[in-house]
PDB file of C-alpha atoms in Angstrom:
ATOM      1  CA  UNK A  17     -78.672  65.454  -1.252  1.00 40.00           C
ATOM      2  CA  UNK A  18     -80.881  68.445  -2.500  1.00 40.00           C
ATOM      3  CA  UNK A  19     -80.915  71.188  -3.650  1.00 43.00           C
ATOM      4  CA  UNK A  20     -83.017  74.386  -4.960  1.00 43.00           C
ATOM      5  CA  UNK A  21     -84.447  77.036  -2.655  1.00 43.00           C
ATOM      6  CA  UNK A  22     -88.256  75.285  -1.539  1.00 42.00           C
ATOM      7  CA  UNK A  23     -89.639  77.915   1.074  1.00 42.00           C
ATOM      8  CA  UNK A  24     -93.075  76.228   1.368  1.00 44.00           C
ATOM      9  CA  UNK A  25     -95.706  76.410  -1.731  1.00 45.00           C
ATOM     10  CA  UNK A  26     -94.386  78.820  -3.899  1.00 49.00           C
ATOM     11  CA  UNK A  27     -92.736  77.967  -7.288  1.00 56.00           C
ATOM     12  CA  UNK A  28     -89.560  76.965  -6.244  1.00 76.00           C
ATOM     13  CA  UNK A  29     -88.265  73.753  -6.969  1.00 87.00           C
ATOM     14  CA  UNK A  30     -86.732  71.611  -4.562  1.00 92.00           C
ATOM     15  CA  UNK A  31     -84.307  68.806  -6.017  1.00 95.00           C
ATOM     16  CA  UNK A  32     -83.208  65.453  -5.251  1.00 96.00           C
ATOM     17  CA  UNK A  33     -80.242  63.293  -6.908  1.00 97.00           C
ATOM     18  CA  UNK A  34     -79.744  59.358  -6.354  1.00 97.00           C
ATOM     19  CA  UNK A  35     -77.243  57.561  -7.901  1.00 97.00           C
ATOM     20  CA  UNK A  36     -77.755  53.831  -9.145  1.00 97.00           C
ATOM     21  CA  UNK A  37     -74.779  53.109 -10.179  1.00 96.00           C
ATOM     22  CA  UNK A  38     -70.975  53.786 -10.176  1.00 96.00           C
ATOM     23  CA  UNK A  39     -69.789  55.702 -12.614  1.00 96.00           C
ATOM     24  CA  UNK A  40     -67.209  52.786 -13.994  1.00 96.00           C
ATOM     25  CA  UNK A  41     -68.911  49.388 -14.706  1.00 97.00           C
ATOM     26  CA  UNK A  42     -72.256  49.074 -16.948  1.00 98.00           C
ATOM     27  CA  UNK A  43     -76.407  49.673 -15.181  1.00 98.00           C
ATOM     28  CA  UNK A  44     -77.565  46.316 -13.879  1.00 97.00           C
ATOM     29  CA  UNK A  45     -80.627  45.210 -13.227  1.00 97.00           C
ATOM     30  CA  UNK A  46     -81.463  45.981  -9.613  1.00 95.00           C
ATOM     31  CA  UNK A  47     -84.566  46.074  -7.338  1.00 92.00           C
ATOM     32  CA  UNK A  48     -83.484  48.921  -4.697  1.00 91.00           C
ATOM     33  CA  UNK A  49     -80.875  50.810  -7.093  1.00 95.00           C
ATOM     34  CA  UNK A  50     -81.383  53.371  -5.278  1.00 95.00           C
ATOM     35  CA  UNK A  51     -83.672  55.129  -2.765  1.00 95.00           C
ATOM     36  CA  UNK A  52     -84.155  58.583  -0.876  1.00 96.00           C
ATOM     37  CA  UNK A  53     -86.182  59.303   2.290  1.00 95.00           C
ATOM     38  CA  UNK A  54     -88.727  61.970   2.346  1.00 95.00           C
ATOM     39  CA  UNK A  55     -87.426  64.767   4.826  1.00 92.00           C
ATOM     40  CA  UNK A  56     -90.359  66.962   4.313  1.00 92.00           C
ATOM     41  CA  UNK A  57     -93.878  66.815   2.825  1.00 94.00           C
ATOM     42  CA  UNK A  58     -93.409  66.958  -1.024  1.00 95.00           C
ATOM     43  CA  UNK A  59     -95.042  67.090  -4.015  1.00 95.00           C
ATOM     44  CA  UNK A  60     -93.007  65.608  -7.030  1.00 96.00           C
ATOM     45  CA  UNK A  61     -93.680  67.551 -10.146  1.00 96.00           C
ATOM     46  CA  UNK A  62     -90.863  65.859 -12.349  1.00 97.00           C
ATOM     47  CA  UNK A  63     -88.243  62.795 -12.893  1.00 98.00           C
ATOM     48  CA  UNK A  64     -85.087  62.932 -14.860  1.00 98.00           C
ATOM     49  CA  UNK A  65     -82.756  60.169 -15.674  1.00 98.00           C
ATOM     50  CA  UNK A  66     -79.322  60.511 -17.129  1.00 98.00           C
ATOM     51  CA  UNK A  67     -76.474  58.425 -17.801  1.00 98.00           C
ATOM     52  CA  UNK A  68     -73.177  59.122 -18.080  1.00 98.00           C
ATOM     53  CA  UNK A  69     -72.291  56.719 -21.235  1.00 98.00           C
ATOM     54  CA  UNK A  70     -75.343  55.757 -23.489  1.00 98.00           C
ATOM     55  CA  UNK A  71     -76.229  52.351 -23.745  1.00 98.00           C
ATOM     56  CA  UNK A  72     -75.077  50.489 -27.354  1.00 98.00           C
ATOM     57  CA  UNK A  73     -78.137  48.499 -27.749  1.00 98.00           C
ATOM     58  CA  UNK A  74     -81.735  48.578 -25.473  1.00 98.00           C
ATOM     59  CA  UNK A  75     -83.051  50.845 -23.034  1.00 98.00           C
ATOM     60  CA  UNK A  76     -82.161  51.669 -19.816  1.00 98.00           C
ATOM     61  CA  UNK A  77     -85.544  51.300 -18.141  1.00 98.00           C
ATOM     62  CA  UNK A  78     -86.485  51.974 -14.595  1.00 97.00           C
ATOM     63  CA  UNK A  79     -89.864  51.920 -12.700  1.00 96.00           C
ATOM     64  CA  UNK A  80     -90.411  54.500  -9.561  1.00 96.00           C
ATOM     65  CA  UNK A  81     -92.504  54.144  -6.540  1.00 94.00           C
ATOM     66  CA  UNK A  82     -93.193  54.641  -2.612  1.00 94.00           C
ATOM     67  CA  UNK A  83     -91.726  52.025  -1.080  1.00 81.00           C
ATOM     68  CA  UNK A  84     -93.945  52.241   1.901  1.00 66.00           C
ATOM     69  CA  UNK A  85     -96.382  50.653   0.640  1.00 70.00           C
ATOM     70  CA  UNK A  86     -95.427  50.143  -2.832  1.00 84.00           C
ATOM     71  CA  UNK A  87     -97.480  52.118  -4.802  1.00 91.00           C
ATOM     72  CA  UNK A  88     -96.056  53.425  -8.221  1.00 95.00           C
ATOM     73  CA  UNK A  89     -95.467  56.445  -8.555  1.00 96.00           C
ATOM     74  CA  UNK A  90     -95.083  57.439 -12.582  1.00 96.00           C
ATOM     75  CA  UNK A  91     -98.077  55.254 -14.671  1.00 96.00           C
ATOM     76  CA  UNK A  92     -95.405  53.688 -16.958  1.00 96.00           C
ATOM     77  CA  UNK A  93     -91.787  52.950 -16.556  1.00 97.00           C
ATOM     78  CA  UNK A  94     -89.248  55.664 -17.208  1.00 98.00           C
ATOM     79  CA  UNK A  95     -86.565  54.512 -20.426  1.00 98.00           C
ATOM     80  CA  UNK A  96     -83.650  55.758 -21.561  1.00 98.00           C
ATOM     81  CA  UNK A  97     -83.408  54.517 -25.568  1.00 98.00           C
ATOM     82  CA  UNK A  98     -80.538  53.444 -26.984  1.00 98.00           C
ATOM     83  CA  UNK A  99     -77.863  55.955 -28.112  1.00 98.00           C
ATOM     84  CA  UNK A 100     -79.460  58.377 -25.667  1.00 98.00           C
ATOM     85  CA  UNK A 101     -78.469  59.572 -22.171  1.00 98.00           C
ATOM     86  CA  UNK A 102     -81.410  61.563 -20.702  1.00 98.00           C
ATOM     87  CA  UNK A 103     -85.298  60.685 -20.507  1.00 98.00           C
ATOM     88  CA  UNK A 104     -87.748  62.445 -17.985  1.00 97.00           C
ATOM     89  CA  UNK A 105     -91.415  62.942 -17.311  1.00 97.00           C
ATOM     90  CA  UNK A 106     -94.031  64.971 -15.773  1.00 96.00           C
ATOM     91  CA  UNK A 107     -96.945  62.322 -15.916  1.00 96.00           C
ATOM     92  CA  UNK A 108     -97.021  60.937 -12.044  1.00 96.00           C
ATOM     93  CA  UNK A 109     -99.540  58.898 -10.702  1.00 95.00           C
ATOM     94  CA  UNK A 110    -101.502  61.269  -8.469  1.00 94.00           C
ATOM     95  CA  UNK A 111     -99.797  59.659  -4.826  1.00 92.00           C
ATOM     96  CA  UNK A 112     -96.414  61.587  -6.039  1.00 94.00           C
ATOM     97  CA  UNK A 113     -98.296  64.629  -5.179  1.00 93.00           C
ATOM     98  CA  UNK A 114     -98.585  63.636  -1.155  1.00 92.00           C
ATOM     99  CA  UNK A 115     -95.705  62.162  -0.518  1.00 94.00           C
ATOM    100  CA  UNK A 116     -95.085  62.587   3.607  1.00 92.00           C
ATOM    101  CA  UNK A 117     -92.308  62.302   5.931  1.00 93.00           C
ATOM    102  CA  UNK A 118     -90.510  59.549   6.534  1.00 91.00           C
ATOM    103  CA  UNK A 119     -92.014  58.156   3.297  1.00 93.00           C
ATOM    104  CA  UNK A 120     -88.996  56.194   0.824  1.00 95.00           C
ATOM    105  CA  UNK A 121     -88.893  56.489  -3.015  1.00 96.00           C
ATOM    106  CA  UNK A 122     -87.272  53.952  -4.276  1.00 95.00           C
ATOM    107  CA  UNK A 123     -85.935  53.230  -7.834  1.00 96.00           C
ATOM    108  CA  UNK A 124     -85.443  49.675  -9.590  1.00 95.00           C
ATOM    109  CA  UNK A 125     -83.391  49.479 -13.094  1.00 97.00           C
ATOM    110  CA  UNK A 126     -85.996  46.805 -15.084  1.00 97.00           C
ATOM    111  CA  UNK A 127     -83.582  46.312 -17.858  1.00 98.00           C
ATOM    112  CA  UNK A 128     -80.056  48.034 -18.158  1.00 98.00           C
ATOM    113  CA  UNK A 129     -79.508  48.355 -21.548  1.00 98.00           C
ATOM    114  CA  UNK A 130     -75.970  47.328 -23.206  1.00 98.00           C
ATOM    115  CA  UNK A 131     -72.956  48.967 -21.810  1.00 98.00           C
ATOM    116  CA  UNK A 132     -74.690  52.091 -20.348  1.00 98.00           C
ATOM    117  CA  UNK A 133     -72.942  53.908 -17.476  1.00 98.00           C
ATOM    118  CA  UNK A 134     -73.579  56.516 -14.332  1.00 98.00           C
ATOM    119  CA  UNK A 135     -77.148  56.090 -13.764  1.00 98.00           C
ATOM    120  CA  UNK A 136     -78.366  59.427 -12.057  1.00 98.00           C
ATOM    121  CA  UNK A 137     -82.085  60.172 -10.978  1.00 98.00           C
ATOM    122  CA  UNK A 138     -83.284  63.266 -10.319  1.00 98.00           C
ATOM    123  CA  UNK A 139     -86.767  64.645  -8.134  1.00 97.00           C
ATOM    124  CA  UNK A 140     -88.003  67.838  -9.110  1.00 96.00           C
ATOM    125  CA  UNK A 141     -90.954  68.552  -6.374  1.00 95.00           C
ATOM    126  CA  UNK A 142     -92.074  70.786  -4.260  1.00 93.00           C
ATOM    127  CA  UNK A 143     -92.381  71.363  -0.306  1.00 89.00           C
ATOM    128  CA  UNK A 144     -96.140  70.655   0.979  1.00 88.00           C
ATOM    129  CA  UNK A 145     -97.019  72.371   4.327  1.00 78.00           C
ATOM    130  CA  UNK A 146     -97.687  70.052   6.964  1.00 65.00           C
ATOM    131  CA  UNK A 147    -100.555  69.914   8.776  1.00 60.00           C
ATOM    132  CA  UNK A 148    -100.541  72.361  11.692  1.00 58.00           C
ATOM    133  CA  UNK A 149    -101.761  71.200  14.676  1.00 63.00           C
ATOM    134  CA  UNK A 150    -103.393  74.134  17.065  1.00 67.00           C
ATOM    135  CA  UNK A 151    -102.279  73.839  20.273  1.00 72.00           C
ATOM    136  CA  UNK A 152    -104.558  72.578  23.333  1.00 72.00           C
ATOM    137  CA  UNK A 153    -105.756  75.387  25.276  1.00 75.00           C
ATOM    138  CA  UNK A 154    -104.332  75.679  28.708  1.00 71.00           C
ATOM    139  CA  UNK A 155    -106.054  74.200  31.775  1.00 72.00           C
ATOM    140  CA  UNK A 156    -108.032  76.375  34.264  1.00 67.00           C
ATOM    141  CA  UNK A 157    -106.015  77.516  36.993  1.00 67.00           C
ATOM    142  CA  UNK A 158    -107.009  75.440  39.914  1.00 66.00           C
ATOM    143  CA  UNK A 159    -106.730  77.168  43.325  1.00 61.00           C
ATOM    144  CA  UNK A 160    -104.041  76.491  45.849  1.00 64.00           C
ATOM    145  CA  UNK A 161    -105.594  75.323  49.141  1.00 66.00           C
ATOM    146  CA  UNK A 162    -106.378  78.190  52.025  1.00 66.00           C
ATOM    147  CA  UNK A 163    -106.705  80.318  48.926  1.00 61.00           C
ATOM    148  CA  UNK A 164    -110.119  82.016  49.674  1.00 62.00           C
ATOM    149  CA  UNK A 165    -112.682  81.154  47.343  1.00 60.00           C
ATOM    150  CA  UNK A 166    -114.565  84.799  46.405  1.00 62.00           C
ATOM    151  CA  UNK A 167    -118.402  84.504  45.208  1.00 63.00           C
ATOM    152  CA  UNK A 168    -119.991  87.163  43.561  1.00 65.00           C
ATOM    153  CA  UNK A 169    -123.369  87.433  42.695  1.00 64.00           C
ATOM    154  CA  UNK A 170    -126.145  87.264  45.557  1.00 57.00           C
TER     155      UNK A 170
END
């Protein structure tokens, strides 16, 4: 499902493919097209859309967001134009920078153009570090009974 080389804030890029389609019959409209759950903290820095065969007439148009709660994740919807098969942007809404695990990006196809085929989405991001949680010190050793209790002091 992804690929690239993320080792954990560096510049790597980490990527992610979904397909919304099959690579025969023409895009439909579709709430759910597609969707991918967030393994690891990420922050998306890029979406790409290509299609196999270009629509004839109208864009392929496709909105983007965390289905966990349903926030958007790019300001505007993502289209394809007509004659075209690629479109991508950088301008995220500033959630696609915290996205956590377990979280699901989801992709819906608003309008599918004329004819177009082999809708492909693709994630650029990178891995955030989680958290990291210190661990709790260890309890006092308690004594074991008819273990002799030594004072010092007076």
């Amino acid at each position: 499902m992804g690929a690239g080389g993320g080792s954990g804030g560096g510049s790597s890029e980490d990527l992610v493919q979904v397909a919304c389609s099959d690579l025969v019959t023409p895009v439909s409209a579709a709430v759910n097209a597609g969707y991918f759950a967030v393994a690891n903290p990420m922050a998306l820095r890029r979406i790409r859309a290509d299609l196999l065969v270009a629509s004839s007439s109208g864009p392929v148009t496709l909105t983007v967001w965390k289905n966990t709660d349903a926030t958007a994740l790019i300001p505007t919807p993502l289209s394809i134009a007509a004659g075209q098969t690629s479109a991508e942007t950088t301008t995220l809404n500033s959630i696609a920078e915290s996205l956590t695990t377990g979280d699901r990006v989801g992709i819906s196809v608003t309008a599918p153009g004329t004819d177009a085929i082999g809708l492909l989405v693709t994630f650029s991001s990178r891995t955030i570090a989680e958290p990291v949680t210190p661990p709790a010190p260890a309890p006092a050793p308690t004594p074991s009974p008819g273990t002799p209790t030594i004072v010092t002091g007076k």
